[in-house]
Amino acid sequence: MTGLLAGKVALITGAGTGIGKGTALRFAREGAKLVIAARREDKLRETVALDPENISFVRMDLTDHDARARALETVIERHGRLDVLVSNAGAQLWKTFDETDVDEIDTIFLTNLSATTRFIKQALPYLAKSKGNIVIVSSTSARYTASPSMKLSVYSASKAGLNQLTRALAPELGPLGIRINAVSPGLTRGEYADDGVDRNEVANEDWISAMTPLGRMGEPDDIAKVIAFMASDYASWVTGQVLDASGGWMISGG
């Protein structure tokens, strides 16, 4: 098979819906073999059913050390190597800071920052063997603050940690032959984004489209194409970068 990712093996987390699902389908179209991982088996099966020849799944809770290890082992058992880790799984929270309780704060930071960091560490031996790469899915909210902030304070802070992790790890992983980059989507269609927009009286779809130079919300494949590029050999000289894929969202504040 030909394509941007022909011959590569990828593990994509959070690939049952939204950006993760779009990325899985894009990777398969670009020639990759991949294993997708998430908690909800029904959603994983829906993604696999769209391209069962190239996509398989393993159930995984990102916050569970043993589940993460099994996911990595599954990739090796099925495909013999791991070239790309797409760290997309995460937790969303649409609440004002005052309304957010301490358990929710802990959950967001555990899932988005701590568990993601631990998973990357677990994947390093496999990626070092293949001279592979990591793409983290961050968020434009990690470095831009809209007014109103759209009730994303805790979520934004957790994603900001991923941006700095990307930059800080790049010089450490480079000598191992591993690249690491992040892609920061703007508001992109999917379960959480659609729900948040539906419940937000100010930041509705019309407002978001008006604030976005390209005039619309993002679609999962918009982000997937950027992730595919960063994971491909066309980006072989790119590491430690955080790339916005947002239709120009907040470009005036950059």
mmCIF file of C-alpha atoms in Angstrom:
data_model
loop_
_atom_site.group_PDB
_atom_site.id
_atom_site.type_symbol
_atom_site.label_atom_id
_atom_site.label_comp_id
_atom_site.label_asym_id
_atom_site.label_seq_id
_atom_site.Cartn_x
_atom_site.Cartn_y
_atom_site.Cartn_z
ATOM 1 C CA MET A 1 0.000 0.000 0.000
ATOM 2 C CA THR A 2 1.162 3.510 -0.759
ATOM 3 C CA GLY A 3 0.533 6.658 1.234
ATOM 4 C CA LEU A 4 2.105 9.147 3.579
ATOM 5 C CA LEU A 5 2.400 6.526 6.337
ATOM 6 C CA ALA A 6 2.921 3.384 4.265
ATOM 7 C CA GLY A 7 4.694 0.676 6.239
ATOM 8 C CA LYS A 8 4.270 2.370 9.609
ATOM 9 C CA VAL A 9 2.582 0.908 12.684
ATOM 10 C CA ALA A 10 0.713 3.258 14.979
ATOM 11 C CA LEU A 11 -1.085 3.196 18.301
ATOM 12 C CA ILE A 12 -3.770 5.868 18.643
ATOM 13 C CA THR A 13 -5.484 6.490 21.957
ATOM 14 C CA GLY A 14 -9.002 7.819 22.355
ATOM 15 C CA ALA A 15 -9.860 6.675 18.833
ATOM 16 C CA GLY A 16 -13.468 5.658 19.321
ATOM 17 C CA THR A 17 -14.843 9.108 18.518
ATOM 18 C CA GLY A 18 -13.934 12.581 17.291
ATOM 19 C CA ILE A 19 -10.352 13.498 16.471
ATOM 20 C CA GLY A 20 -9.032 10.083 17.469
ATOM 21 C CA LYS A 21 -11.454 8.283 15.182
ATOM 22 C CA GLY A 22 -10.734 10.692 12.346
ATOM 23 C CA THR A 23 -7.002 10.169 12.844
ATOM 24 C CA ALA A 24 -7.357 6.397 12.770
ATOM 25 C CA LEU A 25 -9.235 6.523 9.484
ATOM 26 C CA ARG A 26 -6.765 8.998 7.988
ATOM 27 C CA PHE A 27 -3.768 6.867 9.068
ATOM 28 C CA ALA A 28 -5.343 3.791 7.499
ATOM 29 C CA ARG A 29 -5.958 5.683 4.240
ATOM 30 C CA GLU A 30 -2.325 6.769 4.293
ATOM 31 C CA GLY A 31 -1.099 3.175 4.476
ATOM 32 C CA ALA A 32 -0.512 2.595 8.196
ATOM 33 C CA LYS A 33 -1.445 -0.449 10.225
ATOM 34 C CA LEU A 34 -2.798 0.571 13.568
ATOM 35 C CA VAL A 35 -4.199 -0.420 16.906
ATOM 36 C CA ILE A 36 -6.668 1.948 18.503
ATOM 37 C CA ALA A 37 -7.270 2.127 22.242
ATOM 38 C CA ALA A 38 -9.999 3.586 24.440
ATOM 39 C CA ARG A 39 -12.295 2.603 27.292
ATOM 40 C CA ARG A 40 -15.540 2.120 25.343
ATOM 41 C CA GLU A 41 -15.452 -1.068 23.312
ATOM 42 C CA ASP A 42 -18.622 -0.246 21.374
ATOM 43 C CA LYS A 43 -17.069 2.952 20.020
ATOM 44 C CA LEU A 44 -13.814 1.193 19.172
ATOM 45 C CA ARG A 45 -15.715 -1.459 17.246
ATOM 46 C CA GLU A 46 -17.517 1.224 15.262
ATOM 47 C CA THR A 47 -14.173 2.675 14.160
ATOM 48 C CA VAL A 48 -12.667 -0.711 13.319
ATOM 49 C CA ALA A 49 -15.732 -1.639 11.254
ATOM 50 C CA LEU A 50 -14.909 1.202 8.852
ATOM 51 C CA ASP A 51 -11.534 -0.368 7.936
ATOM 52 C CA PRO A 52 -11.043 -3.783 9.581
ATOM 53 C CA GLU A 53 -8.184 -4.683 7.252
ATOM 54 C CA ASN A 54 -5.926 -1.994 8.689
ATOM 55 C CA ILE A 55 -7.393 -1.158 12.110
ATOM 56 C CA SER A 56 -7.768 -3.315 15.217
ATOM 57 C CA PHE A 57 -8.492 -2.329 18.795
ATOM 58 C CA VAL A 58 -7.607 -2.974 22.409
ATOM 59 C CA ARG A 59 -9.583 -1.702 25.394
ATOM 60 C CA MET A 60 -7.521 0.629 27.560
ATOM 61 C CA ASP A 61 -8.106 3.032 30.405
ATOM 62 C CA LEU A 62 -5.383 5.643 30.014
ATOM 63 C CA THR A 63 -5.088 6.033 33.790
ATOM 64 C CA ASP A 64 -4.378 2.307 34.343
ATOM 65 C CA HIS A 65 -0.678 1.346 34.225
ATOM 66 C CA ASP A 66 -1.318 -2.322 33.420
ATOM 67 C CA ALA A 67 -3.843 -1.459 30.705
ATOM 68 C CA ARG A 68 -1.324 0.865 29.065
ATOM 69 C CA ALA A 69 1.304 -1.877 29.156
ATOM 70 C CA ARG A 70 -1.110 -4.396 27.612
ATOM 71 C CA ALA A 71 -1.953 -1.975 24.821
ATOM 72 C CA LEU A 72 1.699 -1.588 23.904
ATOM 73 C CA GLU A 73 2.271 -5.338 24.077
ATOM 74 C CA THR A 74 -0.760 -5.890 21.845
ATOM 75 C CA VAL A 75 0.720 -3.677 19.137
ATOM 76 C CA ILE A 76 3.962 -5.673 19.192
ATOM 77 C CA GLU A 77 2.131 -9.006 19.178
ATOM 78 C CA ARG A 78 0.022 -8.021 16.174
ATOM 79 C CA HIS A 79 2.498 -6.002 14.132
ATOM 80 C CA GLY A 80 5.995 -6.586 15.538
ATOM 81 C CA ARG A 81 6.868 -2.934 16.042
ATOM 82 C CA LEU A 82 5.608 0.522 17.013
ATOM 83 C CA ASP A 83 6.515 3.505 14.862
ATOM 84 C CA VAL A 84 4.031 6.150 15.980
ATOM 85 C CA LEU A 85 2.255 6.879 19.242
ATOM 86 C CA VAL A 86 -0.620 9.339 18.886
ATOM 87 C CA SER A 87 -1.577 10.426 22.383
ATOM 88 C CA ASN A 88 -5.095 11.715 21.868
ATOM 89 C CA ALA A 89 -7.088 10.311 24.802
ATOM 90 C CA GLY A 90 -8.020 12.821 27.452
ATOM 91 C CA ALA A 91 -10.723 14.204 29.688
ATOM 92 C CA GLN A 92 -12.790 17.301 28.950
ATOM 93 C CA LEU A 93 -14.425 19.624 31.455
ATOM 94 C CA TRP A 94 -16.727 22.553 30.702
ATOM 95 C CA LYS A 95 -17.151 24.323 34.061
ATOM 96 C CA THR A 96 -16.267 27.607 35.641
ATOM 97 C CA PHE A 97 -13.377 27.325 38.065
ATOM 98 C CA ASP A 98 -15.667 28.204 40.953
ATOM 99 C CA GLU A 99 -18.034 25.338 40.061
ATOM 100 C CA THR A 100 -15.238 22.780 39.612
ATOM 101 C CA ASP A 101 -14.683 20.497 42.604
ATOM 102 C CA VAL A 102 -11.308 19.159 43.711
ATOM 103 C CA ASP A 103 -11.993 15.627 42.477
ATOM 104 C CA GLU A 104 -12.660 16.967 38.987
ATOM 105 C CA ILE A 105 -9.400 18.899 39.084
ATOM 106 C CA ASP A 106 -7.543 15.728 40.057
ATOM 107 C CA THR A 107 -9.237 13.725 37.297
ATOM 108 C CA ILE A 108 -8.386 16.230 34.591
ATOM 109 C CA PHE A 109 -4.715 16.492 35.560
ATOM 110 C CA LEU A 110 -4.365 12.745 36.123
ATOM 111 C CA THR A 111 -5.840 11.882 32.740
ATOM 112 C CA ASN A 112 -4.524 14.647 30.521
ATOM 113 C CA LEU A 113 -1.072 15.204 31.967
ATOM 114 C CA SER A 114 0.092 12.544 34.408
ATOM 115 C CA ALA A 115 -1.260 9.441 32.647
ATOM 116 C CA THR A 116 -0.179 10.744 29.247
ATOM 117 C CA THR A 117 3.337 11.387 30.545
ATOM 118 C CA ARG A 118 3.504 7.907 32.043
ATOM 119 C CA PHE A 119 2.275 6.310 28.830
ATOM 120 C CA ILE A 120 4.947 8.069 26.808
ATOM 121 C CA LYS A 121 7.566 6.778 29.228
ATOM 122 C CA GLN A 122 6.237 3.222 28.848
ATOM 123 C CA ALA A 123 6.339 3.508 25.052
ATOM 124 C CA LEU A 124 9.937 4.731 24.834
ATOM 125 C CA PRO A 125 11.649 1.305 24.548
ATOM 126 C CA TYR A 126 9.452 0.394 21.574
ATOM 127 C CA LEU A 127 9.856 3.756 19.856
ATOM 128 C CA ALA A 128 13.620 3.740 20.404
ATOM 129 C CA LYS A 129 13.853 0.437 18.527
ATOM 130 C CA SER A 130 11.962 1.803 15.535
ATOM 131 C CA LYS A 131 13.343 5.360 15.714
ATOM 132 C CA GLY A 132 9.720 6.347 15.859
ATOM 133 C CA ASN A 133 7.817 9.418 16.933
ATOM 134 C CA ILE A 134 5.120 10.753 19.243
ATOM 135 C CA VAL A 135 2.317 13.158 18.400
ATOM 136 C CA ILE A 136 0.422 14.612 21.344
ATOM 137 C CA VAL A 137 -3.016 16.106 20.783
ATOM 138 C CA SER A 138 -3.083 19.310 22.808
ATOM 139 C CA SER A 139 -5.447 22.281 22.416
ATOM 140 C CA THR A 140 -5.305 25.907 21.355
ATOM 141 C CA SER A 141 -6.753 26.646 24.800
ATOM 142 C CA ALA A 142 -3.379 25.605 26.220
ATOM 143 C CA ARG A 143 -1.813 28.917 25.203
ATOM 144 C CA TYR A 144 -4.666 31.239 24.219
ATOM 145 C CA THR A 145 -7.427 32.439 26.498
ATOM 146 C CA ALA A 146 -10.609 33.533 24.802
ATOM 147 C CA SER A 147 -12.874 36.038 26.479
ATOM 148 C CA PRO A 148 -15.067 34.530 27.815
ATOM 149 C CA SER A 149 -12.792 31.610 28.638
ATOM 150 C CA MET A 150 -15.523 29.089 27.742
ATOM 151 C CA LYS A 151 -15.225 27.388 31.153
ATOM 152 C CA LEU A 152 -11.982 25.602 30.269
ATOM 153 C CA SER A 153 -9.545 26.840 32.937
ATOM 154 C CA VAL A 154 -8.545 23.477 34.435
ATOM 155 C CA TYR A 155 -8.605 21.685 31.084
ATOM 156 C CA SER A 156 -6.485 24.442 29.520
ATOM 157 C CA ALA A 157 -3.875 24.228 32.274
ATOM 158 C CA SER A 158 -3.559 20.457 31.842
ATOM 159 C CA LYS A 159 -3.030 20.843 28.108
ATOM 160 C CA ALA A 160 -0.477 23.602 28.672
ATOM 161 C CA GLY A 161 1.516 21.026 30.600
ATOM 162 C CA LEU A 162 1.524 18.792 27.526
ATOM 163 C CA ASN A 163 2.880 21.619 25.397
ATOM 164 C CA GLN A 164 5.812 22.106 27.724
ATOM 165 C CA LEU A 165 6.327 18.343 27.994
ATOM 166 C CA THR A 166 6.634 18.259 24.202
ATOM 167 C CA ARG A 167 9.265 20.989 24.173
ATOM 168 C CA ALA A 168 11.191 19.665 27.167
ATOM 169 C CA LEU A 169 11.291 16.051 25.997
ATOM 170 C CA ALA A 170 12.435 16.786 22.453
ATOM 171 C CA PRO A 171 16.129 17.313 23.327
ATOM 172 C CA GLU A 172 16.105 14.250 25.581
ATOM 173 C CA LEU A 173 14.470 11.944 23.073
ATOM 174 C CA GLY A 174 16.376 13.204 20.030
ATOM 175 C CA PRO A 175 19.531 11.214 20.843
ATOM 176 C CA LEU A 176 17.334 8.092 20.987
ATOM 177 C CA GLY A 177 16.126 8.814 17.460
ATOM 178 C CA ILE A 178 12.626 9.697 18.682
ATOM 179 C CA ARG A 179 10.762 12.803 17.570
ATOM 180 C CA ILE A 180 7.974 14.348 19.644
ATOM 181 C CA ASN A 181 5.533 17.028 18.537
ATOM 182 C CA ALA A 182 2.097 18.283 19.489
ATOM 183 C CA VAL A 183 -0.883 19.367 17.419
ATOM 184 C CA SER A 184 -3.260 21.894 18.991
ATOM 185 C CA PRO A 185 -6.771 21.784 17.538
ATOM 186 C CA GLY A 186 -9.218 24.597 17.755
ATOM 187 C CA LEU A 187 -12.801 23.652 18.503
ATOM 188 C CA THR A 188 -13.397 20.515 16.466
ATOM 189 C CA ARG A 189 -16.566 18.517 15.992
ATOM 190 C CA GLY A 190 -16.939 15.525 18.283
ATOM 191 C CA GLU A 191 -18.848 14.420 21.347
ATOM 192 C CA TYR A 192 -17.314 16.795 23.875
ATOM 193 C CA ALA A 193 -16.993 19.835 21.634
ATOM 194 C CA ASP A 194 -20.527 19.521 20.305
ATOM 195 C CA ASP A 195 -21.887 19.136 23.821
ATOM 196 C CA GLY A 196 -19.921 22.115 25.089
ATOM 197 C CA VAL A 197 -21.024 24.347 22.227
ATOM 198 C CA ASP A 198 -24.644 23.281 22.646
ATOM 199 C CA ARG A 199 -24.547 24.249 26.335
ATOM 200 C CA ASN A 200 -22.583 27.484 25.952
ATOM 201 C CA GLU A 201 -24.847 30.504 25.608
ATOM 202 C CA VAL A 202 -22.054 32.762 24.308
ATOM 203 C CA ALA A 203 -19.529 30.564 22.492
ATOM 204 C CA ASN A 204 -22.016 28.900 20.173
ATOM 205 C CA GLU A 205 -21.213 27.659 16.673
ATOM 206 C CA ASP A 206 -22.050 30.970 14.995
ATOM 207 C CA TRP A 207 -19.769 32.860 17.391
ATOM 208 C CA ILE A 208 -16.945 30.358 16.906
ATOM 209 C CA SER A 209 -17.273 30.522 13.115
ATOM 210 C CA ALA A 210 -17.231 34.310 13.201
ATOM 211 C CA MET A 211 -14.080 34.282 15.370
ATOM 212 C CA THR A 212 -12.296 31.822 13.065
ATOM 213 C CA PRO A 213 -10.628 33.269 9.944
ATOM 214 C CA LEU A 214 -11.590 30.216 7.892
ATOM 215 C CA GLY A 215 -15.181 30.657 8.998
ATOM 216 C CA ARG A 216 -16.195 27.313 10.456
ATOM 217 C CA MET A 217 -15.625 24.756 13.184
ATOM 218 C CA GLY A 218 -13.005 22.112 12.565
ATOM 219 C CA GLU A 219 -13.774 18.586 11.404
ATOM 220 C CA PRO A 220 -11.865 15.565 12.770
ATOM 221 C CA ASP A 221 -10.125 14.979 9.431
ATOM 222 C CA ASP A 222 -8.817 18.565 9.448
ATOM 223 C CA ILE A 223 -6.798 17.669 12.519
ATOM 224 C CA ALA A 224 -6.036 14.131 11.380
ATOM 225 C CA LYS A 225 -4.259 15.379 8.256
ATOM 226 C CA VAL A 226 -1.930 17.532 10.360
ATOM 227 C CA ILE A 227 -1.238 14.675 12.770
ATOM 228 C CA ALA A 228 -0.493 12.384 9.815
ATOM 229 C CA PHE A 229 2.011 14.884 8.441
ATOM 230 C CA MET A 230 3.765 15.245 11.815
ATOM 231 C CA ALA A 231 3.942 11.449 12.131
ATOM 232 C CA SER A 232 5.295 10.984 8.618
ATOM 233 C CA ASP A 233 8.798 11.107 7.218
ATOM 234 C CA TYR A 234 7.937 14.465 5.648
ATOM 235 C CA ALA A 235 8.361 15.869 9.167
ATOM 236 C CA SER A 236 11.598 14.001 9.836
ATOM 237 C CA TRP A 237 13.392 17.271 10.712
ATOM 238 C CA VAL A 238 10.648 18.500 13.035
ATOM 239 C CA THR A 239 10.654 17.919 16.791
ATOM 240 C CA GLY A 240 9.663 19.804 19.924
ATOM 241 C CA GLN A 241 7.004 21.800 18.077
ATOM 242 C CA VAL A 242 3.442 22.686 19.041
ATOM 243 C CA LEU A 243 1.466 23.332 15.861
ATOM 244 C CA ASP A 244 -1.951 24.988 15.891
ATOM 245 C CA ALA A 245 -4.573 23.433 13.609
ATOM 246 C CA SER A 246 -7.445 25.755 14.293
ATOM 247 C CA GLY A 247 -8.522 27.563 11.148
ATOM 248 C CA GLY A 248 -6.694 30.612 12.493
ATOM 249 C CA TRP A 249 -8.527 30.698 15.833
ATOM 250 C CA MET A 250 -6.980 33.340 18.134
ATOM 251 C CA ILE A 251 -4.327 34.158 15.523
ATOM 252 C CA SER A 252 -4.507 37.833 16.472
ATOM 253 C CA GLY A 253 -3.552 36.894 20.026
ATOM 254 C CA GLY A 254 -0.566 34.799 18.957
#
